[in-house]
Amino acid sequence: MKRVFFSLFFIGLLHADVLIHELEAKSSQKSGYDIYYKYCSMCHGKQREGISAPPLLPSFIKRMSDERLRDIIKNSLPQTLMPKFDFLSDGEVAKIIAYLRSPAKNIRWTKEDIKKSKVAFNNPKKNLGIKNIENITLVVERGANRVWVMENEKVLDRFSFVNVHGGLKYTLDGKNFYVPTRDGWIGHYSLEHGRVEHKIRACVNLRNISLSRDGKYLFATCLLPQMVVVFDRANLVPVKTQKVQGKISALYELYSKDEAVFTLRNKPELYRVDTKTLEFKKFPLDKPIEDFFIDPFEEYIIGTTRHGKDLRVYEIDSLKEVFHAPMEGMPHLFSATYWYKDGKFYFATPHLRRPFITVWQMYDWKLVKKIDVGGDGFFVKTHPMSDFLWVDNGSDELVLVDKSSFALKKIVPRKGKRYIHTEFSGDGKYAYLSIYESDGDLLVWQTDTFKELKDYSANVPVGKYNFINKNRKFYPRLFGLSLFKEKCWGCHHQTAMAFGPPFAAIAKKRTRDEMIAQILDPKNMYKHLGYKRNSMPAFKLSPKELQSITDYIMSFKDK
């Protein structure tokens, strides 16, 4: 009897072994897509586009090693709903990874998909107690998938937004802002109501968002699929999708007219968008523009060609090239900063994977200085209330570059922890610094003294977005603050009476043309303005300087 039992047991083992080999053989015949579809597509999408879980396209996982992906598939991720797939063989996991690395083809995301993705929230309204919208600064805490709303040194609100990366945009009335994610979601936060109102998914892989100057439309540029989606801004309903044959660099709005522009990174083409009629027009260029910004007075496009071998400047209206200079290392033009000094306008930019920044004079268009900052940084920032450029160099050092002498001094905000990106409050009194670590910090400093006022613990804090400093519309006004400090504050105060009338009173009484006439020719203008005598000297200012100082004066009209 025992012999029969052991014989049957042995035969059973043989059958089980044969069955396992048959299953393994069948499994080995399955493609990576078949295995992915069975176990992963419910959350990550049939096209790897991401549904309840993040997208698994090559552009999203390129920084993850195969070993890291294998560990995630087998053992899951802590604090997520992803299950463990530890029962999959090493061969099956390898096939899934190979499929995830394969190029994305024919990714679809239709207008109907966009509409169906919309989610409305009904969280309780709350009063944030905002005193001055111009000093509102948004902070992206990437490691925690959160956005902070700050005013001066205080945190007014924090809210979660999955896969938040950067590129937040305010409406010009200061009542709302919009949060984009790399995987195509756009959230609408009401500063009046202190809450996220709704969100919608524009596409699978989003490049950036922009708003028309009248605030009616929101534009989302997409890399997957390649298109621009136009939304009714107030309710995030898609009104148009425009297919584009190429990789969009970024779309930027103009404030001087109802127009937006974007270029393609892989084709020598520029598009103009009429933000009233939503008409798209294509124009040829001599070379593709990989990255660009629009100058503060909206007359020029400053861009770099593919691989960053040169800097090119084009007139916006004619698209005629007016300046061309070779350069070493691709500039990070999106992170450029601007300032005015002694009658000249400047910008500075870091260079990717290069240990220097460069300083350029605008409008006369020339390289002023190449400055070694000791490492490969990503951001450079300044404000009229600071005498320095604030630069990160990939280490724990904050590099301060004197805007007059270009001399350097260095501060270490947190020893051994990487510092990145400074932003300033609208009035420039506060500086916000990110300590770019999972056990990092958001530091609030007094700009002029470098005194630390607050230290907030933060998980990989990165971009910070002040209402004034992140809107090109206000750049001339910031130049005007520098002009005021150079030429006006001996006689004028912004809101109080001094030797001359305060700017607040001038803004209420005078038109812009009257201000300009008084600045240029006070001898012949003072009587027209009702003054009994003139004690103001004439100032020979350029049209850009006049726009800057009058923009600054007009900012005090309601103060």
Short mmCIF file of N, CA and C in Angstrom, two decimals, residues 399-486:
data_model
loop_
_atom_site.label_atom_id
_atom_site.label_comp_id
_atom_site.label_asym_id
_atom_site.label_seq_id
_atom_site.Cartn_x
_atom_site.Cartn_y
_atom_site.Cartn_z
N VAL A 399 25.20 80.94 -4.24
CA VAL A 399 26.20 81.85 -4.80
C VAL A 399 25.53 83.20 -5.06
N LEU A 400 26.07 84.24 -4.45
CA LEU A 400 25.56 85.60 -4.64
C LEU A 400 26.51 86.36 -5.55
N VAL A 401 25.99 86.82 -6.68
CA VAL A 401 26.79 87.55 -7.67
C VAL A 401 26.39 89.01 -7.63
N ASP A 402 27.32 89.89 -7.28
CA ASP A 402 27.06 91.33 -7.21
C ASP A 402 26.70 91.85 -8.60
N LYS A 403 25.56 92.53 -8.72
CA LYS A 403 25.09 92.98 -10.04
C LYS A 403 25.90 94.15 -10.59
N SER A 404 26.72 94.78 -9.77
CA SER A 404 27.57 95.87 -10.25
C SER A 404 28.96 95.39 -10.61
N SER A 405 29.59 94.68 -9.69
CA SER A 405 30.99 94.27 -9.89
C SER A 405 31.13 92.84 -10.38
N PHE A 406 30.06 92.05 -10.29
CA PHE A 406 30.06 90.62 -10.59
C PHE A 406 30.97 89.82 -9.66
N ALA A 407 31.33 90.41 -8.53
CA ALA A 407 32.09 89.68 -7.50
C ALA A 407 31.18 88.64 -6.85
N LEU A 408 31.78 87.54 -6.38
CA LEU A 408 31.02 86.44 -5.81
C LEU A 408 31.21 86.36 -4.30
N LYS A 409 30.14 85.97 -3.63
CA LYS A 409 30.27 85.50 -2.27
C LYS A 409 29.32 84.32 -2.09
N LYS A 410 29.66 83.44 -1.15
CA LYS A 410 28.89 82.21 -1.01
C LYS A 410 28.38 82.04 0.42
N ILE A 411 27.16 81.53 0.52
CA ILE A 411 26.53 81.21 1.79
C ILE A 411 26.07 79.76 1.72
N VAL A 412 26.19 79.02 2.81
CA VAL A 412 25.69 77.65 2.87
C VAL A 412 24.44 77.65 3.76
N PRO A 413 23.25 77.60 3.16
CA PRO A 413 22.03 77.63 3.98
C PRO A 413 21.91 76.43 4.92
N ARG A 414 22.23 75.20 4.42
CA ARG A 414 22.20 74.01 5.25
C ARG A 414 23.39 73.11 4.84
N LYS A 415 24.30 72.93 5.74
CA LYS A 415 25.53 72.18 5.45
C LYS A 415 25.19 70.77 4.96
N GLY A 416 25.76 70.42 3.80
CA GLY A 416 25.61 69.07 3.28
C GLY A 416 24.29 68.79 2.59
N LYS A 417 23.41 69.80 2.49
CA LYS A 417 22.12 69.61 1.83
C LYS A 417 22.01 70.57 0.65
N ARG A 418 21.51 70.06 -0.46
CA ARG A 418 21.50 70.83 -1.70
C ARG A 418 20.51 71.99 -1.65
N TYR A 419 21.00 73.20 -1.94
CA TYR A 419 20.14 74.37 -2.10
C TYR A 419 19.78 74.51 -3.58
N ILE A 420 18.52 74.95 -3.84
CA ILE A 420 18.11 75.22 -5.21
C ILE A 420 17.03 76.29 -5.22
N HIS A 421 17.09 77.20 -6.16
CA HIS A 421 16.01 78.13 -6.53
C HIS A 421 15.56 79.07 -5.42
N THR A 422 15.82 80.33 -5.62
CA THR A 422 15.27 81.38 -4.75
C THR A 422 14.14 82.09 -5.49
N GLU A 423 13.10 82.39 -4.76
CA GLU A 423 12.04 83.27 -5.25
C GLU A 423 11.87 84.38 -4.22
N PHE A 424 11.30 85.51 -4.64
CA PHE A 424 11.10 86.65 -3.76
C PHE A 424 9.62 86.99 -3.66
N SER A 425 9.24 87.59 -2.56
CA SER A 425 7.89 88.16 -2.46
C SER A 425 7.78 89.29 -3.47
N GLY A 426 6.56 89.70 -3.77
CA GLY A 426 6.38 90.75 -4.77
C GLY A 426 7.09 92.03 -4.42
N ASP A 427 7.07 92.41 -3.12
CA ASP A 427 7.76 93.64 -2.70
C ASP A 427 9.24 93.43 -2.46
N GLY A 428 9.72 92.19 -2.59
CA GLY A 428 11.15 91.90 -2.48
C GLY A 428 11.68 91.83 -1.07
N LYS A 429 10.84 91.93 -0.06
CA LYS A 429 11.33 91.91 1.32
C LYS A 429 11.71 90.50 1.78
N TYR A 430 11.08 89.49 1.19
CA TYR A 430 11.30 88.12 1.62
C TYR A 430 11.90 87.29 0.48
N ALA A 431 12.83 86.41 0.84
CA ALA A 431 13.41 85.47 -0.11
C ALA A 431 13.08 84.06 0.36
N TYR A 432 12.66 83.21 -0.60
CA TYR A 432 12.28 81.83 -0.30
C TYR A 432 13.30 80.89 -0.95
N LEU A 433 13.91 80.02 -0.16
CA LEU A 433 14.95 79.12 -0.65
C LEU A 433 14.52 77.68 -0.43
N SER A 434 14.80 76.82 -1.41
CA SER A 434 14.49 75.40 -1.29
C SER A 434 15.74 74.61 -0.92
N ILE A 435 15.63 73.78 0.12
CA ILE A 435 16.65 72.78 0.42
C ILE A 435 16.13 71.48 -0.18
N TYR A 436 16.75 71.11 -1.29
CA TYR A 436 16.21 70.13 -2.23
C TYR A 436 16.56 68.70 -1.81
N GLU A 437 15.94 68.25 -0.72
CA GLU A 437 16.16 66.91 -0.17
C GLU A 437 14.82 66.36 0.31
N SER A 438 14.75 65.01 0.44
CA SER A 438 13.52 64.42 0.98
C SER A 438 13.30 64.86 2.42
N ASP A 439 14.39 65.10 3.16
CA ASP A 439 14.28 65.71 4.49
C ASP A 439 14.72 67.17 4.42
N GLY A 440 14.14 67.87 3.44
CA GLY A 440 14.56 69.23 3.14
C GLY A 440 13.80 70.29 3.91
N ASP A 441 13.93 71.53 3.42
CA ASP A 441 13.34 72.68 4.11
C ASP A 441 12.93 73.73 3.09
N LEU A 442 11.94 74.50 3.46
CA LEU A 442 11.61 75.73 2.76
C LEU A 442 11.99 76.86 3.72
N LEU A 443 13.01 77.63 3.34
CA LEU A 443 13.53 78.68 4.21
C LEU A 443 13.00 80.04 3.77
N VAL A 444 12.64 80.86 4.74
CA VAL A 444 12.23 82.24 4.46
C VAL A 444 13.27 83.17 5.07
N TRP A 445 13.91 83.97 4.22
CA TRP A 445 14.95 84.90 4.67
C TRP A 445 14.49 86.33 4.45
N GLN A 446 15.08 87.23 5.22
CA GLN A 446 14.96 88.66 4.94
C GLN A 446 15.95 88.97 3.82
N THR A 447 15.46 89.53 2.73
CA THR A 447 16.27 89.65 1.52
C THR A 447 17.54 90.47 1.73
N ASP A 448 17.44 91.61 2.40
CA ASP A 448 18.59 92.52 2.48
C ASP A 448 19.62 92.08 3.51
N THR A 449 19.19 91.42 4.58
CA THR A 449 20.13 91.05 5.66
C THR A 449 20.51 89.57 5.65
N PHE A 450 19.79 88.74 4.86
CA PHE A 450 19.98 87.29 4.81
C PHE A 450 19.62 86.62 6.14
N LYS A 451 18.89 87.32 6.97
CA LYS A 451 18.47 86.76 8.25
C LYS A 451 17.37 85.73 8.01
N GLU A 452 17.52 84.54 8.64
CA GLU A 452 16.52 83.50 8.49
C GLU A 452 15.34 83.78 9.43
N LEU A 453 14.13 83.83 8.84
CA LEU A 453 12.92 84.13 9.60
C LEU A 453 12.10 82.89 9.90
N LYS A 454 12.07 81.95 8.96
CA LYS A 454 11.28 80.72 9.13
C LYS A 454 12.00 79.55 8.47
N ASP A 455 11.79 78.37 9.06
CA ASP A 455 12.28 77.11 8.49
C ASP A 455 11.13 76.12 8.53
N TYR A 456 10.58 75.80 7.34
CA TYR A 456 9.50 74.83 7.25
C TYR A 456 10.06 73.51 6.70
N SER A 457 9.83 72.42 7.39
CA SER A 457 10.22 71.12 6.88
C SER A 457 9.47 70.83 5.58
N ALA A 458 10.18 70.27 4.60
CA ALA A 458 9.55 70.02 3.30
C ALA A 458 10.24 68.84 2.62
N ASN A 459 9.47 68.07 1.87
CA ASN A 459 9.95 66.91 1.14
C ASN A 459 10.20 67.31 -0.31
N VAL A 460 11.45 67.55 -0.65
CA VAL A 460 11.89 67.97 -1.99
C VAL A 460 11.08 69.19 -2.47
N PRO A 461 11.22 70.33 -1.81
CA PRO A 461 10.59 71.56 -2.32
C PRO A 461 11.38 72.06 -3.53
N VAL A 462 10.69 72.54 -4.54
CA VAL A 462 11.42 72.97 -5.74
C VAL A 462 10.92 74.34 -6.18
N GLY A 463 10.05 74.43 -7.20
CA GLY A 463 9.66 75.71 -7.76
C GLY A 463 8.80 76.54 -6.84
N LYS A 464 8.97 77.85 -6.92
CA LYS A 464 8.17 78.81 -6.15
C LYS A 464 7.73 79.91 -7.10
N TYR A 465 6.49 80.35 -6.96
CA TYR A 465 5.87 81.20 -7.96
C TYR A 465 5.17 82.38 -7.29
N ASN A 466 5.79 83.54 -7.36
CA ASN A 466 5.18 84.74 -6.81
C ASN A 466 4.29 85.40 -7.87
N PHE A 467 3.20 85.98 -7.44
CA PHE A 467 2.22 86.56 -8.36
C PHE A 467 2.85 87.62 -9.26
N ILE A 468 3.68 88.49 -8.72
CA ILE A 468 4.31 89.55 -9.50
C ILE A 468 5.48 89.02 -10.32
N ASN A 469 6.35 88.25 -9.69
CA ASN A 469 7.60 87.84 -10.33
C ASN A 469 7.41 86.82 -11.44
N LYS A 470 6.26 86.13 -11.47
CA LYS A 470 6.05 85.10 -12.50
C LYS A 470 5.14 85.56 -13.62
N ASN A 471 4.80 86.84 -13.67
CA ASN A 471 3.98 87.37 -14.76
C ASN A 471 4.79 88.42 -15.53
N ARG A 472 5.06 88.17 -16.79
CA ARG A 472 5.85 89.10 -17.60
C ARG A 472 5.21 90.48 -17.65
N LYS A 473 3.92 90.55 -17.50
CA LYS A 473 3.22 91.84 -17.53
C LYS A 473 3.80 92.81 -16.50
N PHE A 474 4.32 92.27 -15.38
CA PHE A 474 4.80 93.13 -14.30
C PHE A 474 6.31 93.39 -14.35
N TYR A 475 7.02 92.80 -15.31
CA TYR A 475 8.48 93.00 -15.35
C TYR A 475 8.87 94.47 -15.52
N PRO A 476 8.23 95.23 -16.45
CA PRO A 476 8.60 96.65 -16.54
C PRO A 476 8.40 97.38 -15.22
N ARG A 477 7.36 97.03 -14.48
CA ARG A 477 7.14 97.67 -13.19
C ARG A 477 8.31 97.40 -12.24
N LEU A 478 8.85 96.20 -12.26
CA LEU A 478 10.01 95.89 -11.41
C LEU A 478 11.23 96.72 -11.84
N PHE A 479 11.40 96.89 -13.17
CA PHE A 479 12.47 97.79 -13.63
C PHE A 479 12.21 99.21 -13.11
N GLY A 480 10.93 99.59 -13.08
CA GLY A 480 10.58 100.92 -12.59
C GLY A 480 10.96 101.13 -11.13
N LEU A 481 10.90 100.07 -10.31
CA LEU A 481 11.36 100.17 -8.93
C LEU A 481 12.85 100.49 -8.89
N SER A 482 13.63 99.84 -9.77
CA SER A 482 15.06 100.14 -9.84
C SER A 482 15.29 101.58 -10.29
N LEU A 483 14.52 102.04 -11.27
CA LEU A 483 14.62 103.43 -11.73
C LEU A 483 14.29 104.41 -10.61
N PHE A 484 13.24 104.11 -9.86
CA PHE A 484 12.87 104.94 -8.72
C PHE A 484 14.03 105.06 -7.73
N LYS A 485 14.67 103.94 -7.43
CA LYS A 485 15.78 103.96 -6.47
C LYS A 485 16.96 104.75 -7.01
N GLU A 486 17.18 104.71 -8.33
CA GLU A 486 18.31 105.42 -8.93
C GLU A 486 18.04 106.92 -9.09
#
